[in-house]
């Protein structure tokens, strides 16, 4: 860094508003602290999240996958942040050979088992971790532990440019109706797939229904998890057009998810009876799957049941950053359906890459252009690939047989190549 750059930075003394304290938002703040030159004044940061404080801690049971065998993997980003060790210590499975990703037939015959070589410096290719654990790790690293920086239970509903050139973020606290404005110089939008700010600024850039519905919940056991699943995670495939995902969610908890192509259905779980109907429909769709499927579903915890109309969305570049300094990251920019299982990885990678480019860039326009050159092609590849796999995983007839043949060929090639 030059002497001039060492004494100043275009973001020093500026204020940044981050909308959303999920994985991508908190990863951005943690990464910016990690990459920032310590002798430079750090920007003033305010983070807004629509949930009350502690809500994510009470939402237990669901785990997510973080991978380390690809440059875009979440474990790679966490390693750059200096958080990998903490994450591995809190992982549910995937550390020290404890479990791996698998594909099973409906009779639980193993079709494939992925133990790919991790990137240099990463000890494992994939782990499962409770989503609330990884979020807590990121929030602590972001140092969002004082009221002036973190604003819980606050919705952000608008972003507009002021005559001064600064931005005004419209916020609503709790159950209040009054919209209050907060001024800043840069806005990072990380409020998820159903982004209110994307709706406000990009009303035609909407989510696309993938055609599949996901019914999912967590089952709790009094003892060890069923042997057929154990500490592994992955998909049960069949020629019926129904898929089923299984993953450990704790020592005695297992997450299941049944997917099926169909018209959109009601997703709001209004009461216990609605939850029972969702469970019953999942049981019917998965009736061809051998035990322990039926036993697993019978142990479902009712208040964990969700029914999701799966959507996704291709990414976009920030072509108007010069006139409106607003950057969208994670699902707010490029949403993945829950079938993809890669959204957390992209969100973490976005958080690190944006922070790194902002820290070392000579100007905001230069930094965001460099960030887009990394994030846009990466997300495009992942979203389009996830769409292909979604269709293949729910295929029937000849398409399903072709899918099986390709799996066998891929498995043989990996053995030959020693991968």
PDB file of N, CA and C in Angstrom, residues 9-53:
ATOM      1  N   UNK A   9      -8.289   6.524   3.346  1.00  0.00           N
ATOM      2  CA  UNK A   9      -9.066   5.533   2.614  1.00  0.00           C
ATOM      3  C   UNK A   9     -10.411   6.156   2.306  1.00  0.00           C
ATOM      4  N   UNK A  10     -10.953   5.847   1.134  1.00  0.00           N
ATOM      5  CA  UNK A  10     -12.199   6.487   0.720  1.00  0.00           C
ATOM      6  C   UNK A  10     -13.380   6.161   1.623  1.00  0.00           C
ATOM      7  N   UNK A  11     -13.277   5.101   2.455  1.00  0.00           N
ATOM      8  CA  UNK A  11     -14.355   4.777   3.385  1.00  0.00           C
ATOM      9  C   UNK A  11     -14.074   5.244   4.817  1.00  0.00           C
ATOM     10  N   UNK A  12     -12.857   5.704   5.080  1.00  0.00           N
ATOM     11  CA  UNK A  12     -12.546   6.212   6.427  1.00  0.00           C
ATOM     12  C   UNK A  12     -13.409   7.433   6.728  1.00  0.00           C
ATOM     13  N   UNK A  13     -14.016   7.405   7.904  1.00  0.00           N
ATOM     14  CA  UNK A  13     -14.883   8.513   8.296  1.00  0.00           C
ATOM     15  C   UNK A  13     -16.268   8.455   7.678  1.00  0.00           C
ATOM     16  N   UNK A  14     -16.532   7.447   6.838  1.00  0.00           N
ATOM     17  CA  UNK A  14     -17.842   7.291   6.217  1.00  0.00           C
ATOM     18  C   UNK A  14     -18.707   6.349   7.062  1.00  0.00           C
ATOM     19  N   UNK A  15     -19.993   6.342   6.783  1.00  0.00           N
ATOM     20  CA  UNK A  15     -20.906   5.472   7.511  1.00  0.00           C
ATOM     21  C   UNK A  15     -21.516   4.444   6.560  1.00  0.00           C
ATOM     22  N   UNK A  16     -21.589   3.197   7.041  1.00  0.00           N
ATOM     23  CA  UNK A  16     -22.120   2.094   6.251  1.00  0.00           C
ATOM     24  C   UNK A  16     -23.303   1.492   7.005  1.00  0.00           C
ATOM     25  N   UNK A  17     -24.412   1.318   6.315  1.00  0.00           N
ATOM     26  CA  UNK A  17     -25.565   0.622   6.878  1.00  0.00           C
ATOM     27  C   UNK A  17     -25.631  -0.760   6.239  1.00  0.00           C
ATOM     28  N   UNK A  18     -25.704  -1.800   7.087  1.00  0.00           N
ATOM     29  CA  UNK A  18     -25.859  -3.173   6.626  1.00  0.00           C
ATOM     30  C   UNK A  18     -27.276  -3.613   6.968  1.00  0.00           C
ATOM     31  N   UNK A  19     -28.035  -4.013   5.962  1.00  0.00           N
ATOM     32  CA  UNK A  19     -29.424  -4.425   6.169  1.00  0.00           C
ATOM     33  C   UNK A  19     -29.473  -5.948   6.193  1.00  0.00           C
ATOM     34  N   UNK A  20     -29.648  -6.499   7.387  1.00  0.00           N
ATOM     35  CA  UNK A  20     -29.676  -7.948   7.563  1.00  0.00           C
ATOM     36  C   UNK A  20     -28.469  -8.442   8.328  1.00  0.00           C
ATOM     37  N   UNK A  21     -28.714  -9.116   9.448  1.00  0.00           N
ATOM     38  CA  UNK A  21     -27.633  -9.650  10.278  1.00  0.00           C
ATOM     39  C   UNK A  21     -27.538 -11.161  10.162  1.00  0.00           C
ATOM     40  N   UNK A  22     -27.935 -11.690   8.997  1.00  0.00           N
ATOM     41  CA  UNK A  22     -27.783 -13.117   8.746  1.00  0.00           C
ATOM     42  C   UNK A  22     -26.359 -13.456   8.391  1.00  0.00           C
ATOM     43  N   UNK A  23     -26.172 -14.574   7.701  1.00  0.00           N
ATOM     44  CA  UNK A  23     -24.820 -15.034   7.413  1.00  0.00           C
ATOM     45  C   UNK A  23     -24.031 -14.065   6.539  1.00  0.00           C
ATOM     46  N   UNK A  24     -24.619 -13.600   5.439  1.00  0.00           N
ATOM     47  CA  UNK A  24     -23.862 -12.735   4.536  1.00  0.00           C
ATOM     48  C   UNK A  24     -23.604 -11.360   5.147  1.00  0.00           C
ATOM     49  N   UNK A  25     -24.605 -10.796   5.839  1.00  0.00           N
ATOM     50  CA  UNK A  25     -24.420  -9.482   6.452  1.00  0.00           C
ATOM     51  C   UNK A  25     -23.385  -9.478   7.557  1.00  0.00           C
ATOM     52  N   UNK A  26     -23.484 -10.441   8.480  1.00  0.00           N
ATOM     53  CA  UNK A  26     -22.519 -10.498   9.575  1.00  0.00           C
ATOM     54  C   UNK A  26     -21.144 -10.929   9.066  1.00  0.00           C
ATOM     55  N   UNK A  27     -21.097 -11.776   8.017  1.00  0.00           N
ATOM     56  CA  UNK A  27     -19.811 -12.165   7.427  1.00  0.00           C
ATOM     57  C   UNK A  27     -19.126 -10.958   6.801  1.00  0.00           C
ATOM     58  N   UNK A  28     -19.893 -10.074   6.193  1.00  0.00           N
ATOM     59  CA  UNK A  28     -19.300  -8.863   5.611  1.00  0.00           C
ATOM     60  C   UNK A  28     -18.636  -8.005   6.681  1.00  0.00           C
ATOM     61  N   UNK A  29     -19.358  -7.759   7.783  1.00  0.00           N
ATOM     62  CA  UNK A  29     -18.795  -6.905   8.834  1.00  0.00           C
ATOM     63  C   UNK A  29     -17.568  -7.562   9.464  1.00  0.00           C
ATOM     64  N   UNK A  30     -17.653  -8.869   9.743  1.00  0.00           N
ATOM     65  CA  UNK A  30     -16.515  -9.583  10.312  1.00  0.00           C
ATOM     66  C   UNK A  30     -15.321  -9.532   9.364  1.00  0.00           C
ATOM     67  N   UNK A  31     -15.574  -9.673   8.074  1.00  0.00           N
ATOM     68  CA  UNK A  31     -14.495  -9.672   7.083  1.00  0.00           C
ATOM     69  C   UNK A  31     -13.879  -8.290   6.927  1.00  0.00           C
ATOM     70  N   UNK A  32     -14.712  -7.253   6.971  1.00  0.00           N
ATOM     71  CA  UNK A  32     -14.180  -5.894   6.849  1.00  0.00           C
ATOM     72  C   UNK A  32     -13.264  -5.580   8.024  1.00  0.00           C
ATOM     73  N   UNK A  33     -13.632  -6.010   9.212  1.00  0.00           N
ATOM     74  CA  UNK A  33     -12.749  -5.818  10.367  1.00  0.00           C
ATOM     75  C   UNK A  33     -11.442  -6.582  10.185  1.00  0.00           C
ATOM     76  N   UNK A  34     -11.519  -7.740   9.562  1.00  0.00           N
ATOM     77  CA  UNK A  34     -10.337  -8.567   9.372  1.00  0.00           C
ATOM     78  C   UNK A  34      -9.392  -7.981   8.330  1.00  0.00           C
ATOM     79  N   UNK A  35      -9.931  -7.394   7.260  1.00  0.00           N
ATOM     80  CA  UNK A  35      -9.104  -6.923   6.148  1.00  0.00           C
ATOM     81  C   UNK A  35      -8.687  -5.462   6.268  1.00  0.00           C
ATOM     82  N   UNK A  36      -9.299  -4.722   7.157  1.00  0.00           N
ATOM     83  CA  UNK A  36      -9.051  -3.275   7.255  1.00  0.00           C
ATOM     84  C   UNK A  36      -7.656  -2.992   7.813  1.00  0.00           C
ATOM     85  N   UNK A  37      -6.996  -1.976   7.258  1.00  0.00           N
ATOM     86  CA  UNK A  37      -5.699  -1.534   7.778  1.00  0.00           C
ATOM     87  C   UNK A  37      -5.901  -0.930   9.169  1.00  0.00           C
ATOM     88  N   UNK A  38      -5.206  -1.485  10.161  1.00  0.00           N
ATOM     89  CA  UNK A  38      -5.476  -1.102  11.548  1.00  0.00           C
ATOM     90  C   UNK A  38      -5.095   0.345  11.863  1.00  0.00           C
ATOM     91  N   UNK A  39      -4.209   0.929  11.044  1.00  0.00           N
ATOM     92  CA  UNK A  39      -3.820   2.311  11.317  1.00  0.00           C
ATOM     93  C   UNK A  39      -4.771   3.323  10.694  1.00  0.00           C
ATOM     94  N   UNK A  40      -5.824   2.843  10.027  1.00  0.00           N
ATOM     95  CA  UNK A  40      -6.814   3.731   9.416  1.00  0.00           C
ATOM     96  C   UNK A  40      -8.097   3.753  10.238  1.00  0.00           C
ATOM     97  N   UNK A  41      -8.756   4.914  10.308  1.00  0.00           N
ATOM     98  CA  UNK A  41     -10.048   4.974  11.011  1.00  0.00           C
ATOM     99  C   UNK A  41     -11.049   4.027  10.358  1.00  0.00           C
ATOM    100  N   UNK A  42     -11.694   3.214  11.174  1.00  0.00           N
ATOM    101  CA  UNK A  42     -12.675   2.251  10.649  1.00  0.00           C
ATOM    102  C   UNK A  42     -13.993   2.972  10.367  1.00  0.00           C
ATOM    103  N   UNK A  43     -14.691   2.593   9.297  1.00  0.00           N
ATOM    104  CA  UNK A  43     -15.985   3.238   9.021  1.00  0.00           C
ATOM    105  C   UNK A  43     -16.974   3.011  10.161  1.00  0.00           C
ATOM    106  N   UNK A  44     -17.909   3.920  10.274  1.00  0.00           N
ATOM    107  CA  UNK A  44     -18.990   3.750  11.246  1.00  0.00           C
ATOM    108  C   UNK A  44     -20.017   2.794  10.654  1.00  0.00           C
ATOM    109  N   UNK A  45     -20.323   1.721  11.358  1.00  0.00           N
ATOM    110  CA  UNK A  45     -21.222   0.703  10.831  1.00  0.00           C
ATOM    111  C   UNK A  45     -22.460   0.556  11.707  1.00  0.00           C
ATOM    112  N   UNK A  46     -23.613   0.491  11.057  1.00  0.00           N
ATOM    113  CA  UNK A  46     -24.870   0.200  11.748  1.00  0.00           C
ATOM    114  C   UNK A  46     -25.529  -0.973  11.024  1.00  0.00           C
ATOM    115  N   UNK A  47     -25.965  -1.962  11.791  1.00  0.00           N
ATOM    116  CA  UNK A  47     -26.589  -3.155  11.225  1.00  0.00           C
ATOM    117  C   UNK A  47     -28.031  -3.234  11.703  1.00  0.00           C
ATOM    118  N   UNK A  48     -28.951  -3.458  10.764  1.00  0.00           N
ATOM    119  CA  UNK A  48     -30.370  -3.569  11.088  1.00  0.00           C
ATOM    120  C   UNK A  48     -30.858  -4.970  10.751  1.00  0.00           C
ATOM    121  N   UNK A  49     -31.650  -5.545  11.647  1.00  0.00           N
ATOM    122  CA  UNK A  49     -32.247  -6.856  11.390  1.00  0.00           C
ATOM    123  C   UNK A  49     -33.699  -6.829  11.846  1.00  0.00           C
ATOM    124  N   UNK A  50     -34.573  -7.422  11.011  1.00  0.00           N
ATOM    125  CA  UNK A  50     -36.006  -7.351  11.315  1.00  0.00           C
ATOM    126  C   UNK A  50     -36.410  -8.206  12.510  1.00  0.00           C
ATOM    127  N   UNK A  51     -35.609  -9.215  12.870  1.00  0.00           N
ATOM    128  CA  UNK A  51     -35.953 -10.087  13.999  1.00  0.00           C
ATOM    129  C   UNK A  51     -35.548  -9.465  15.329  1.00  0.00           C
ATOM    130  N   UNK A  52     -36.298  -9.741  16.398  1.00  0.00           N
ATOM    131  CA  UNK A  52     -35.872  -9.322  17.730  1.00  0.00           C
ATOM    132  C   UNK A  52     -34.582 -10.036  18.132  1.00  0.00           C
ATOM    133  N   UNK A  53     -33.836  -9.459  19.030  1.00  0.00           N
ATOM    134  CA  UNK A  53     -32.587 -10.060  19.479  1.00  0.00           C
ATOM    135  C   UNK A  53     -32.857 -11.432  20.107  1.00  0.00           C
TER     136      UNK A  53
END
